[in-house]
mmCIF file of C-alpha atoms in Angstrom:
data_model
loop_
_atom_site.group_PDB
_atom_site.id
_atom_site.type_symbol
_atom_site.label_atom_id
_atom_site.label_comp_id
_atom_site.label_asym_id
_atom_site.label_seq_id
_atom_site.Cartn_x
_atom_site.Cartn_y
_atom_site.Cartn_z
ATOM 1 C CA UNK S 1 138.949 90.896 89.288
ATOM 2 C CA UNK S 2 138.234 94.284 90.738
ATOM 3 C CA UNK S 3 136.064 94.469 93.895
ATOM 4 C CA UNK S 4 134.068 97.559 94.717
ATOM 5 C CA UNK S 5 132.105 98.215 97.987
ATOM 6 C CA UNK S 6 129.006 100.009 98.147
ATOM 7 C CA UNK S 7 128.931 101.645 101.622
ATOM 8 C CA UNK S 8 125.769 102.071 103.656
ATOM 9 C CA UNK S 9 124.219 105.331 102.756
ATOM 10 C CA UNK S 10 120.427 104.876 102.341
ATOM 11 C CA UNK S 11 118.426 102.120 103.881
ATOM 12 C CA UNK S 12 115.987 99.894 101.858
ATOM 13 C CA UNK S 13 112.352 101.083 102.091
ATOM 14 C CA UNK S 14 111.059 99.416 105.338
ATOM 15 C CA UNK S 15 107.687 97.849 105.705
ATOM 16 C CA UNK S 16 106.072 99.431 108.950
ATOM 17 C CA UNK S 17 106.495 97.054 111.780
ATOM 18 C CA UNK S 18 102.690 96.929 112.556
ATOM 19 C CA UNK S 19 102.039 95.750 108.963
ATOM 20 C CA UNK S 20 104.916 93.064 109.066
ATOM 21 C CA UNK S 21 103.622 92.001 112.548
ATOM 22 C CA UNK S 22 100.131 91.263 111.198
ATOM 23 C CA UNK S 23 100.961 89.811 107.923
ATOM 24 C CA UNK S 24 103.746 87.317 108.550
ATOM 25 C CA UNK S 25 102.045 85.471 111.422
ATOM 26 C CA UNK S 26 98.712 85.316 109.506
ATOM 27 C CA UNK S 27 100.268 84.004 106.351
ATOM 28 C CA UNK S 28 102.560 81.452 108.154
ATOM 29 C CA UNK S 29 99.503 80.367 110.241
ATOM 30 C CA UNK S 30 97.783 79.464 107.041
ATOM 31 C CA UNK S 31 100.681 77.107 106.070
ATOM 32 C CA UNK S 32 102.339 79.399 103.561
ATOM 33 C CA UNK S 33 105.758 81.067 103.433
ATOM 34 C CA UNK S 34 105.719 84.925 103.559
ATOM 35 C CA UNK S 35 108.425 85.572 100.963
ATOM 36 C CA UNK S 36 108.165 89.275 101.346
ATOM 37 C CA UNK S 37 106.123 92.350 101.592
ATOM 38 C CA UNK S 38 106.165 95.545 99.639
ATOM 39 C CA UNK S 39 104.514 98.685 100.880
ATOM 40 C CA UNK S 40 104.134 102.078 99.116
ATOM 41 C CA UNK S 41 102.366 104.476 101.284
ATOM 42 C CA UNK S 42 100.646 107.136 99.172
ATOM 43 C CA UNK S 43 98.267 109.939 100.194
ATOM 44 C CA UNK S 44 95.292 108.758 98.152
ATOM 45 C CA UNK S 45 95.802 104.931 97.484
ATOM 46 C CA UNK S 46 98.608 103.023 99.148
ATOM 47 C CA UNK S 47 99.758 99.798 97.776
ATOM 48 C CA UNK S 48 100.534 96.665 99.667
ATOM 49 C CA UNK S 49 101.842 93.520 97.899
ATOM 50 C CA UNK S 50 102.416 90.294 99.849
ATOM 51 C CA UNK S 51 104.382 87.446 98.024
ATOM 52 C CA UNK S 52 103.434 83.935 99.310
ATOM 53 C CA UNK S 53 104.801 80.521 98.478
ATOM 54 C CA UNK S 54 104.497 76.912 99.504
ATOM 55 C CA UNK S 55 106.189 73.671 98.508
ATOM 56 C CA UNK S 56 103.128 72.790 96.299
ATOM 57 C CA UNK S 57 103.235 76.215 94.539
ATOM 58 C CA UNK S 58 100.584 78.925 94.585
ATOM 59 C CA UNK S 59 97.421 79.058 92.848
ATOM 60 C CA UNK S 60 94.830 81.806 92.351
ATOM 61 C CA UNK S 61 92.817 80.105 95.081
ATOM 62 C CA UNK S 62 95.607 80.387 97.501
ATOM 63 C CA UNK S 63 95.989 83.984 96.848
ATOM 64 C CA UNK S 64 92.346 84.663 97.269
ATOM 65 C CA UNK S 65 92.194 82.760 100.589
ATOM 66 C CA UNK S 66 95.087 84.809 102.034
ATOM 67 C CA UNK S 67 93.625 88.023 100.703
ATOM 68 C CA UNK S 68 90.219 87.248 102.524
ATOM 69 C CA UNK S 69 92.125 86.342 105.864
ATOM 70 C CA UNK S 70 94.404 89.468 105.772
ATOM 71 C CA UNK S 71 91.357 91.608 104.756
ATOM 72 C CA UNK S 72 89.516 90.365 107.843
ATOM 73 C CA UNK S 73 92.594 90.987 110.070
ATOM 74 C CA UNK S 74 92.919 94.455 108.680
ATOM 75 C CA UNK S 75 89.313 95.213 109.066
ATOM 76 C CA UNK S 76 89.815 94.693 112.908
ATOM 77 C CA UNK S 77 93.340 96.094 113.249
ATOM 78 C CA UNK S 78 93.081 99.037 110.626
ATOM 79 C CA UNK S 79 96.746 99.169 110.008
ATOM 80 C CA UNK S 80 96.714 101.407 106.850
ATOM 81 C CA UNK S 81 95.072 104.832 106.970
ATOM 82 C CA UNK S 82 92.972 105.759 103.891
ATOM 83 C CA UNK S 83 92.331 103.676 100.756
ATOM 84 C CA UNK S 84 94.869 100.993 99.778
ATOM 85 C CA UNK S 85 95.129 98.204 97.310
ATOM 86 C CA UNK S 86 96.235 94.705 98.492
ATOM 87 C CA UNK S 87 97.810 92.320 96.227
ATOM 88 C CA UNK S 88 98.600 88.736 97.061
ATOM 89 C CA UNK S 89 101.019 87.060 94.583
ATOM 90 C CA UNK S 90 103.294 84.179 94.190
ATOM 91 C CA UNK S 91 107.029 85.130 93.718
ATOM 92 C CA UNK S 92 106.833 83.964 90.104
ATOM 93 C CA UNK S 93 109.746 83.000 87.817
ATOM 94 C CA UNK S 94 111.478 86.290 88.432
ATOM 95 C CA UNK S 95 111.321 85.828 92.180
ATOM 96 C CA UNK S 96 111.998 88.925 94.443
ATOM 97 C CA UNK S 97 114.699 88.658 97.046
ATOM 98 C CA UNK S 98 114.172 90.184 100.477
ATOM 99 C CA UNK S 99 116.391 88.543 103.020
ATOM 100 C CA UNK S 100 120.033 87.300 103.310
ATOM 101 C CA UNK S 101 118.426 83.793 103.549
ATOM 102 C CA UNK S 102 116.817 84.050 100.157
ATOM 103 C CA UNK S 103 119.912 85.493 98.706
ATOM 104 C CA UNK S 104 121.960 82.380 100.022
ATOM 105 C CA UNK S 105 119.185 80.071 98.526
ATOM 106 C CA UNK S 106 119.910 81.521 95.051
ATOM 107 C CA UNK S 107 123.834 81.711 95.063
ATOM 108 C CA UNK S 108 124.804 80.726 91.489
ATOM 109 C CA UNK S 109 121.739 82.263 89.824
ATOM 110 C CA UNK S 110 121.433 85.237 87.760
ATOM 111 C CA UNK S 111 120.068 88.062 89.592
ATOM 112 C CA UNK S 112 119.085 91.763 88.802
ATOM 113 C CA UNK S 113 119.635 94.227 91.712
ATOM 114 C CA UNK S 114 118.749 97.792 91.904
ATOM 115 C CA UNK S 115 120.545 99.919 94.627
ATOM 116 C CA UNK S 116 119.599 103.150 96.145
ATOM 117 C CA UNK S 117 122.832 105.076 95.621
ATOM 118 C CA UNK S 118 124.517 104.910 92.254
ATOM 119 C CA UNK S 119 127.842 103.220 91.999
ATOM 120 C CA UNK S 120 130.121 104.225 89.460
ATOM 121 C CA UNK S 121 127.064 106.088 87.842
ATOM 122 C CA UNK S 122 124.949 102.921 87.843
ATOM 123 C CA UNK S 123 122.117 101.756 90.034
ATOM 124 C CA UNK S 124 121.249 98.431 88.228
ATOM 125 C CA UNK S 125 123.423 95.283 88.429
ATOM 126 C CA UNK S 126 122.572 92.182 86.367
ATOM 127 C CA UNK S 127 124.898 89.349 86.874
ATOM 128 C CA UNK S 128 125.582 86.130 88.785
ATOM 129 C CA UNK S 129 125.093 85.948 92.435
ATOM 130 C CA UNK S 130 128.601 84.723 93.505
ATOM 131 C CA UNK S 131 128.284 84.616 97.349
ATOM 132 C CA UNK S 132 126.710 86.016 100.349
ATOM 133 C CA UNK S 133 129.058 87.433 102.795
ATOM 134 C CA UNK S 134 127.632 88.464 106.195
ATOM 135 C CA UNK S 135 124.990 91.193 105.308
ATOM 136 C CA UNK S 136 126.458 91.825 101.739
ATOM 137 C CA UNK S 137 126.222 90.031 98.524
ATOM 138 C CA UNK S 138 128.825 89.755 95.756
ATOM 139 C CA UNK S 139 127.483 89.789 92.203
ATOM 140 C CA UNK S 140 129.673 89.280 89.108
ATOM 141 C CA UNK S 141 128.716 91.562 86.167
ATOM 142 C CA UNK S 142 130.832 91.302 83.073
ATOM 143 C CA UNK S 143 133.816 89.620 85.103
ATOM 144 C CA UNK S 144 133.840 92.353 87.556
ATOM 145 C CA UNK S 145 132.702 91.780 91.262
ATOM 146 C CA UNK S 146 130.491 94.426 92.965
ATOM 147 C CA UNK S 147 129.958 93.955 96.812
ATOM 148 C CA UNK S 148 126.413 95.231 97.786
ATOM 149 C CA UNK S 149 125.232 95.638 101.198
ATOM 150 C CA UNK S 150 121.566 94.355 101.704
ATOM 151 C CA UNK S 151 120.751 97.637 103.345
ATOM 152 C CA UNK S 152 121.539 99.401 100.150
ATOM 153 C CA UNK S 153 119.429 97.126 97.830
ATOM 154 C CA UNK S 154 116.217 98.771 96.878
ATOM 155 C CA UNK S 155 115.016 95.687 94.767
ATOM 156 C CA UNK S 156 116.521 92.385 93.790
ATOM 157 C CA UNK S 157 115.113 89.535 91.913
ATOM 158 C CA UNK S 158 116.118 86.346 90.286
ATOM 159 C CA UNK S 159 116.249 86.575 86.483
ATOM 160 C CA UNK S 160 114.569 83.439 85.081
ATOM 161 C CA UNK S 161 116.664 81.315 82.630
ATOM 162 C CA UNK S 162 114.390 79.972 80.130
#
C-alpha cells in the first residue's frame, strides 16, 4: 500500500473561543455531551449549529431545552453580532467528527472526510478509518492509505452502514 501525507497548509474553520467557552460548559452542565460546534459567521445572518448527545440519545425536547438555555446565556453575553440562526441537533447516524478522541472512537468505521487543500486533485475521501496516529488519521480508500492531519480536515463524518 502507498501512503500519502497531507501537510499542514490550511487550518480547520475555528469556532470563536468566546462561543466555545459559553456553549460547552452550558451543555455539559445540563448533563449532555457537546459533540461539536459549527459556526459560519455571515454579514446578514450567521449560523450556529451545536451537536449534543447523551447515553439515552437525544429527543426534540432535549434540543429545545438546550436551545432555550443557550438563548438565555447569549441574551446576557451577546457573543454573536447581528442576526443569527442557532440549531441544536443530535449527531445523527452520519455523525460529524470534530476531535481526535471522536476519530479514535470510530476506528474501523467507514468515514467521509473533506480536506481544505486538494491532495492529488481530490478533496473528498470516503473509506475506512484505519488508525489515529497522534494528530493524524489514516483512511483507506480503494486499498490506498491516506494520512490526513486533523488540522487540514474541513469536515468529517461517519458514513452510516444500514
